[in-house]
PDB file of C-alpha atoms in Angstrom:
ATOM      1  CA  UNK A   5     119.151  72.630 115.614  1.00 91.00           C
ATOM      2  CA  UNK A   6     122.321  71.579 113.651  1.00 94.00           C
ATOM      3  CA  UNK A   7     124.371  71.395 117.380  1.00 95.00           C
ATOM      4  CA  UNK A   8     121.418  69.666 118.787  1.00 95.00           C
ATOM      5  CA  UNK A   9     121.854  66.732 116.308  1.00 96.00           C
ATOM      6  CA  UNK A  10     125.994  66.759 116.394  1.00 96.00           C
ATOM      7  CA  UNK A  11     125.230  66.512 120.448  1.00 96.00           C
ATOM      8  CA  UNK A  12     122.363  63.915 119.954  1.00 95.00           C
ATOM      9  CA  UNK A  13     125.021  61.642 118.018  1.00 95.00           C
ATOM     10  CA  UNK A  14     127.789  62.892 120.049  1.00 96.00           C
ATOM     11  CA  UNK A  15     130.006  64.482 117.020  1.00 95.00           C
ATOM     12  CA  UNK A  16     133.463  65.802 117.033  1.00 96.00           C
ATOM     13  CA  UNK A  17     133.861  69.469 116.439  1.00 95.00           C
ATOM     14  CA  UNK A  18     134.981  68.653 113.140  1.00 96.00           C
ATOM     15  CA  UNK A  19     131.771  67.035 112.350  1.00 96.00           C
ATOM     16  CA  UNK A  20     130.359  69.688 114.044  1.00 96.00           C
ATOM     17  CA  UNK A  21     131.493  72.346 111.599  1.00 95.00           C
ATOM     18  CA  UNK A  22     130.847  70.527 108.394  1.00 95.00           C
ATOM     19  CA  UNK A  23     127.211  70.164 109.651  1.00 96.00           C
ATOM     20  CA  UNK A  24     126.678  73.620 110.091  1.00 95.00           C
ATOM     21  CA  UNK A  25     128.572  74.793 106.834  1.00 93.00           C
ATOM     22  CA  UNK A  26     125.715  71.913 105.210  1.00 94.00           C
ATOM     23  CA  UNK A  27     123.273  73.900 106.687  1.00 95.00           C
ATOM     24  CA  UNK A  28     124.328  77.591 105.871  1.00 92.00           C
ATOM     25  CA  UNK A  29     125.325  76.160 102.356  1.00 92.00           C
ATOM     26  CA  UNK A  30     121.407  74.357 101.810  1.00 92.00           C
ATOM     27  CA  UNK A  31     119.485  77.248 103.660  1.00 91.00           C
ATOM     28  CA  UNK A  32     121.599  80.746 101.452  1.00 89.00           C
ATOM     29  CA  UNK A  33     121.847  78.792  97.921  1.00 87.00           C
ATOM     30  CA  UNK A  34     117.849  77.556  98.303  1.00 87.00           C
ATOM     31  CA  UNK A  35     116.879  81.269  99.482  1.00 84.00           C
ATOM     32  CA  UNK A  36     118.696  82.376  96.832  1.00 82.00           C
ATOM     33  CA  UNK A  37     117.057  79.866  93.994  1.00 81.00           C
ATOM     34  CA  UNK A  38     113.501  80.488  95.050  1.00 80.00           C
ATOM     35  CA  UNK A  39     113.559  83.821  96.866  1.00 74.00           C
ATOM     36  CA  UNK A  40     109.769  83.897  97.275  1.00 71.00           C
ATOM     37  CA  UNK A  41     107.904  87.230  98.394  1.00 71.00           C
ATOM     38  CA  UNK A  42     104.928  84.525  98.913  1.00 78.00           C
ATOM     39  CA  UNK A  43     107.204  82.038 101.726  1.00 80.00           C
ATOM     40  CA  UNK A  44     108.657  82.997 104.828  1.00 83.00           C
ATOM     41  CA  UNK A  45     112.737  82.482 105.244  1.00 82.00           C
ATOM     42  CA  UNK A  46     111.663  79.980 108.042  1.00 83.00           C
ATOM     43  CA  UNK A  47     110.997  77.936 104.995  1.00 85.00           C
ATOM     44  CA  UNK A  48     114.358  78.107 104.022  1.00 89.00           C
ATOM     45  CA  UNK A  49     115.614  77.389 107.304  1.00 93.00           C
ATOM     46  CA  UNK A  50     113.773  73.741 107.400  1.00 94.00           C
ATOM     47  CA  UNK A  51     116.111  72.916 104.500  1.00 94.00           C
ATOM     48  CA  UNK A  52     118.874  74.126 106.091  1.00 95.00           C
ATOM     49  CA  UNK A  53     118.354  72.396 109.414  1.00 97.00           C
ATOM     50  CA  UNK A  54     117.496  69.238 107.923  1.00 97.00           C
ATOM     51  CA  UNK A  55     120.105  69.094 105.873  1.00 96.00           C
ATOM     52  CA  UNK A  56     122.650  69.861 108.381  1.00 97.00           C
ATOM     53  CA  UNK A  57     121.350  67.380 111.109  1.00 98.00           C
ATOM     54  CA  UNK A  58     121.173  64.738 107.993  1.00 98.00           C
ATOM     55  CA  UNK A  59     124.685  65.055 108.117  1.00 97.00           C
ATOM     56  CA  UNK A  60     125.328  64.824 111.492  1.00 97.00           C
ATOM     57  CA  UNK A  61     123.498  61.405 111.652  1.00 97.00           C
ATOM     58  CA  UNK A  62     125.532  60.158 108.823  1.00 97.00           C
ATOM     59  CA  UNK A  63     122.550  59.372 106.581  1.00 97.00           C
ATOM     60  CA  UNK A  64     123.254  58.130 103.188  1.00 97.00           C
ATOM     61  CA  UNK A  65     122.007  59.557  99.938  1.00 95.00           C
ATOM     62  CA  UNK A  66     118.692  57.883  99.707  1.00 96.00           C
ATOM     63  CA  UNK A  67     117.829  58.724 103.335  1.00 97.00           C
ATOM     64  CA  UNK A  68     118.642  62.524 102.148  1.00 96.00           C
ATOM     65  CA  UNK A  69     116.311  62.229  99.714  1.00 95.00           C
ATOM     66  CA  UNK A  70     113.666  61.621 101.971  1.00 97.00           C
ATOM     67  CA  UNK A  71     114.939  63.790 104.409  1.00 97.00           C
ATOM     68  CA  UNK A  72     114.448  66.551 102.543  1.00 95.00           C
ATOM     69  CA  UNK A  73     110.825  65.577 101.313  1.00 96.00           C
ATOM     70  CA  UNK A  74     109.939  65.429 104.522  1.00 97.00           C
ATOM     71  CA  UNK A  75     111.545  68.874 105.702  1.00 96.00           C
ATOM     72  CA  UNK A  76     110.059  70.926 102.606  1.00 92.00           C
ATOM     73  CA  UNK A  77     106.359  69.482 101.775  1.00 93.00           C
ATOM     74  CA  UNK A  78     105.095  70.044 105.446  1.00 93.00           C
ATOM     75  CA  UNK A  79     106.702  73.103 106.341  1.00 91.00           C
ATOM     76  CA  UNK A  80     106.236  76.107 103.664  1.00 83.00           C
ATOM     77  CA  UNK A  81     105.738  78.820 105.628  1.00 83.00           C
ATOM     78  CA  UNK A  82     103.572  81.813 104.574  1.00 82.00           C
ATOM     79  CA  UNK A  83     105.146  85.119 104.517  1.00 81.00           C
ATOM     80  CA  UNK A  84     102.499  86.614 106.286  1.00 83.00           C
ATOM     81  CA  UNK A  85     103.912  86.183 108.887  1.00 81.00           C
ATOM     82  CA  UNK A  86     106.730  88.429 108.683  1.00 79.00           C
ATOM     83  CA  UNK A  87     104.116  91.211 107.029  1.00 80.00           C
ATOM     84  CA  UNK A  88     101.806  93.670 108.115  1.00 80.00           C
ATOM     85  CA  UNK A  89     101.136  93.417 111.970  1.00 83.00           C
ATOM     86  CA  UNK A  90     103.462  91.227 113.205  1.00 80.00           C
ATOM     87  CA  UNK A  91     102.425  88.327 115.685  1.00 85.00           C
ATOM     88  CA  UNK A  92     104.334  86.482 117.980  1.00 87.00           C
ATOM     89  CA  UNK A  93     104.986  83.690 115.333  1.00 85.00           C
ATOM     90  CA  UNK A  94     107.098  85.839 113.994  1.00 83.00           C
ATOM     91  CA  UNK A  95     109.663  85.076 116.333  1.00 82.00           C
ATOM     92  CA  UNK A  96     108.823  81.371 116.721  1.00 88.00           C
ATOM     93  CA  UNK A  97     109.048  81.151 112.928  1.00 88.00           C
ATOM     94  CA  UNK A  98     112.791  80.056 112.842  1.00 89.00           C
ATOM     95  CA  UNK A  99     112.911  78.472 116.178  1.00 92.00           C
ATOM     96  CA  UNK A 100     110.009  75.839 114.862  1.00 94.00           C
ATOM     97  CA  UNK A 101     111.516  75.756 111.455  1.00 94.00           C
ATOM     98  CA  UNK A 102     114.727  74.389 112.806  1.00 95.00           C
ATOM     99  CA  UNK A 103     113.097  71.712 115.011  1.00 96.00           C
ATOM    100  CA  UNK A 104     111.109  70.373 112.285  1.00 96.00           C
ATOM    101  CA  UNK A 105     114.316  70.193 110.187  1.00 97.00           C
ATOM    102  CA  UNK A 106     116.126  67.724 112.835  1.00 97.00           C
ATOM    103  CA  UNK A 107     112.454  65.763 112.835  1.00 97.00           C
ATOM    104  CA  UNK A 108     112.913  65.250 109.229  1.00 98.00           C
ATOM    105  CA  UNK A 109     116.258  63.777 109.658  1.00 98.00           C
ATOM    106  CA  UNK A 110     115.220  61.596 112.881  1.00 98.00           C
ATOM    107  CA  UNK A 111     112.423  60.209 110.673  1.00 98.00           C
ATOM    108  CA  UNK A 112     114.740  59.644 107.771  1.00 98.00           C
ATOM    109  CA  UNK A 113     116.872  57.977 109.783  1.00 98.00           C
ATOM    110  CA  UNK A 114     114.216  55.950 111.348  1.00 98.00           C
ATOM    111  CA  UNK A 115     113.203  55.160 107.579  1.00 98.00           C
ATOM    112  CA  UNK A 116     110.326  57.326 107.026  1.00 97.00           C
ATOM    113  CA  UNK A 117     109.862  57.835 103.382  1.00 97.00           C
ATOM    114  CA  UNK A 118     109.307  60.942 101.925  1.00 95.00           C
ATOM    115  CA  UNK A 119     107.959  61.839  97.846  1.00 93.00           C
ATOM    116  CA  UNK A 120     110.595  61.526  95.128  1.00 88.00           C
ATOM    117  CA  UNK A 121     111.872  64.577  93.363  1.00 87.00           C
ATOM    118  CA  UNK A 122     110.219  67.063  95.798  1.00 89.00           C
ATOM    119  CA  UNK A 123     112.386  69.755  94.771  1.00 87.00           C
ATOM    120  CA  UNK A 124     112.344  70.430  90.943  1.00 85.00           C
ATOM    121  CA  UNK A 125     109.258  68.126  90.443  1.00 85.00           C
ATOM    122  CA  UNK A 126     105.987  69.190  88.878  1.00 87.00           C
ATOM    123  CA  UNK A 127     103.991  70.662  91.858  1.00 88.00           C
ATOM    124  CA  UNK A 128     107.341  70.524  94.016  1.00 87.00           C
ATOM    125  CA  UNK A 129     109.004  72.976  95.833  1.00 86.00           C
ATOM    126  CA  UNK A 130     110.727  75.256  93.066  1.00 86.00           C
ATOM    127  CA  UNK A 131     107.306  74.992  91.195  1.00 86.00           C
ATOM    128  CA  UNK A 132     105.953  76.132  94.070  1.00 85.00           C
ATOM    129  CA  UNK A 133     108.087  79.034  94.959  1.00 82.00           C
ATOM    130  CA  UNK A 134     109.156  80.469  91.765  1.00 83.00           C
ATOM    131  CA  UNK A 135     106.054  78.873  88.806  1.00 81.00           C
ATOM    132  CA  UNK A 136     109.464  76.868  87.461  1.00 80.00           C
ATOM    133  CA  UNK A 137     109.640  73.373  88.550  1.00 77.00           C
ATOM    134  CA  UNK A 138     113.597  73.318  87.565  1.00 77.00           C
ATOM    135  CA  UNK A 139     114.497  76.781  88.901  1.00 75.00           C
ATOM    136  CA  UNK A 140     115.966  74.740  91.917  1.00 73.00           C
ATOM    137  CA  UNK A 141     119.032  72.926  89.345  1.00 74.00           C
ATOM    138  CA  UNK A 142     121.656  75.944  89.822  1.00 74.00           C
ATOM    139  CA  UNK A 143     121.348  75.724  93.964  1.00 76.00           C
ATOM    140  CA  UNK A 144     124.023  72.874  93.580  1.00 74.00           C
ATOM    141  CA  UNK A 145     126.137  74.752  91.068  1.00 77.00           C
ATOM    142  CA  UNK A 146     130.118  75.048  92.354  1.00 78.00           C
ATOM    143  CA  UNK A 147     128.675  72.898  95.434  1.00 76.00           C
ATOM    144  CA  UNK A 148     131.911  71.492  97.168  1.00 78.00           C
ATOM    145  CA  UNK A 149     134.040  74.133  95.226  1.00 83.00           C
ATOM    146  CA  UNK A 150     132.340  77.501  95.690  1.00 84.00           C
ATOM    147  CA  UNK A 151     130.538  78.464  99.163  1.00 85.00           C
ATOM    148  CA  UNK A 152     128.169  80.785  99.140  1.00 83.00           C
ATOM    149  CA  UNK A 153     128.004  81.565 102.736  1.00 79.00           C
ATOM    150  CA  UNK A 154     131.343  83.609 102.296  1.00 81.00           C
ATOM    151  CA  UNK A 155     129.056  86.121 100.317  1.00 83.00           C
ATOM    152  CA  UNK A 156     126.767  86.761 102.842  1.00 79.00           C
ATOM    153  CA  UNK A 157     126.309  89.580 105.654  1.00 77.00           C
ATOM    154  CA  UNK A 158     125.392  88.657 108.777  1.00 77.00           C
ATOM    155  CA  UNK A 159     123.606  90.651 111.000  1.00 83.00           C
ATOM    156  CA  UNK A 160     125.438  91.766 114.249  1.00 84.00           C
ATOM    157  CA  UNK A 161     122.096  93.124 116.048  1.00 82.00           C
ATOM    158  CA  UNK A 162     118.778  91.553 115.936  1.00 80.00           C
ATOM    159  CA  UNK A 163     117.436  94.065 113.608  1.00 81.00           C
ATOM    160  CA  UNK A 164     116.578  93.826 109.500  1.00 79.00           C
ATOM    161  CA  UNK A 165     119.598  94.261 107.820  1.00 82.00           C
ATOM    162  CA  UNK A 166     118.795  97.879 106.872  1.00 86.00           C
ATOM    163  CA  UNK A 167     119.120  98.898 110.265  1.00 88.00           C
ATOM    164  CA  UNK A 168     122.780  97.427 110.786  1.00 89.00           C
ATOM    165  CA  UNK A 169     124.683 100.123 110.190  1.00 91.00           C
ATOM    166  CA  UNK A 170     122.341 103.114 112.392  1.00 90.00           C
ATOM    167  CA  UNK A 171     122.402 101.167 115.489  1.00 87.00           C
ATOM    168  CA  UNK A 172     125.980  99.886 115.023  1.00 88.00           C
ATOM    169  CA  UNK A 173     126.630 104.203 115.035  1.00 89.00           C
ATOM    170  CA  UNK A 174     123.931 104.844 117.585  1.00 86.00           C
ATOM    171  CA  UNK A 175     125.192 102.423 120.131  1.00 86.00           C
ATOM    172  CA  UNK A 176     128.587 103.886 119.410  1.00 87.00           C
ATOM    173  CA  UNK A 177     127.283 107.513 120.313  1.00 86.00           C
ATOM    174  CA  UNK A 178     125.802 105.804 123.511  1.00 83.00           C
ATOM    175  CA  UNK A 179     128.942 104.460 124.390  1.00 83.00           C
ATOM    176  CA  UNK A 180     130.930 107.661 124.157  1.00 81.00           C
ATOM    177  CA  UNK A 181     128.236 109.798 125.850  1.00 74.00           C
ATOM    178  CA  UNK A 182     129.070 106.877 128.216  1.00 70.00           C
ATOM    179  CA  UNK A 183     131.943 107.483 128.377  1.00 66.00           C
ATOM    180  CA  UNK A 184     132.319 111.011 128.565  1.00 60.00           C
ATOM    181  CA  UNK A 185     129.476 111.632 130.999  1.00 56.00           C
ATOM    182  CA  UNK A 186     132.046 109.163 133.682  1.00 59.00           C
ATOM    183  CA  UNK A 187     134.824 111.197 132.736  1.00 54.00           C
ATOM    184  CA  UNK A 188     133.738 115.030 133.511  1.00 56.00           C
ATOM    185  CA  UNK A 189     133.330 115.361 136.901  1.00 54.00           C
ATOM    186  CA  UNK A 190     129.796 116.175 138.696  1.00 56.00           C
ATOM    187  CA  UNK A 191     129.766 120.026 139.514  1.00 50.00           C
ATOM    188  CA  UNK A 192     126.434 119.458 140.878  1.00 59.00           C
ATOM    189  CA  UNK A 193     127.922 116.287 143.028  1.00 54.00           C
ATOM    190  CA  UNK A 194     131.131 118.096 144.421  1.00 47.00           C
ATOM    191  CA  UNK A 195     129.138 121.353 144.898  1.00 50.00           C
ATOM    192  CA  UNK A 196     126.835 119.100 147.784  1.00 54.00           C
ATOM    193  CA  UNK A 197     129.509 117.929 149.520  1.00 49.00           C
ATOM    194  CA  UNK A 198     131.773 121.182 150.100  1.00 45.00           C
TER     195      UNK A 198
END
């Protein structure tokens, strides 16, 4: 979504970058603050998005504000749809996230107004998530000095993150069974042909 938005305005790479870091920064320290077994991270990702593609169209603090009204109090995802048996939202869930993100930017942009104090407001979103309306205030702790993307994993396969590390080693196996099955020769192969 974030590249979208740097493309749409026709960013450098720079500005490129510092959208995206936005975005990782807004989506891991909000996940982190509310960490609701209620929401879906797709939630979290709206922030994000919107964030990072408010950046990339330059807007100024007061269209932020909005921007982020508008990301959040439309787009709380339930977690049920990451539970039990999984649908094919599942995988749309981040996907539409992100896209309504960059449409809460566009309409900030375009001037949309959006409620004040969404975030640690009665009835806002850390009320919301966690039953404490200021839970939110320690998401922009160290912000500009401390990045908490540098503490995260990322995943290298499209698996939960408890399944990293077995199908890093089982796709290793593969590859020197792979290997080794090229290497010996075919007995049953050279056999045919003598």
């Amino acid at each position: 979504p974030v590249l979208a938005a740097c493309e749409h305005t026709g960013a450098s790479g720079r500005a490129f970058i510092e959208s995206v870091l936005v975005a990782y920064e807004a989506y891991v320290r909000t996940f982190e603050a509310a960490r609701s077994r209620r929401f879906d991270a797709g939630t979290y990702v709206t922030l994000g998005a919107a964030l990072g593609a408010a950046k990339a169209y330059g807007l100024q603090r007061e269209a932020i504000a909005h921007c982020i009204a508008l990301a959040v109090v439309p787009n709380s995802a339930l977690r049920v749809g990451r539970s039990g048996e999984l649908s094919m939202w599942k995988t749309a869930a981040a996907g539409h996230a992100g896209a309504a993100g960059v449409s809460a930017a566009l309409l900030a942009r375009a001037g949309c107004r959006g409620p004040r104090d969404v975030l640690t407001a009665e009835n806002g979103y850390f009320d919301a998530y966690t039953g404490i309306a200021a839970a939110g205030r320690e998401t922009v702790d160290g912000l500009g000095d401390h990045y908490v993307m540098r503490e995260v994993a990322y995943k290298r396969y499209p698996a939960g993150g408890q399944n990293q590390a077995p199908l890093y080693a089982l796709l290793e196996l593969m590859k020197q069974e792979h290997e080794a099955i090229h290497l010996r020769p075919n007995y049953d192969r050279l056999s045919a042909l003598l």
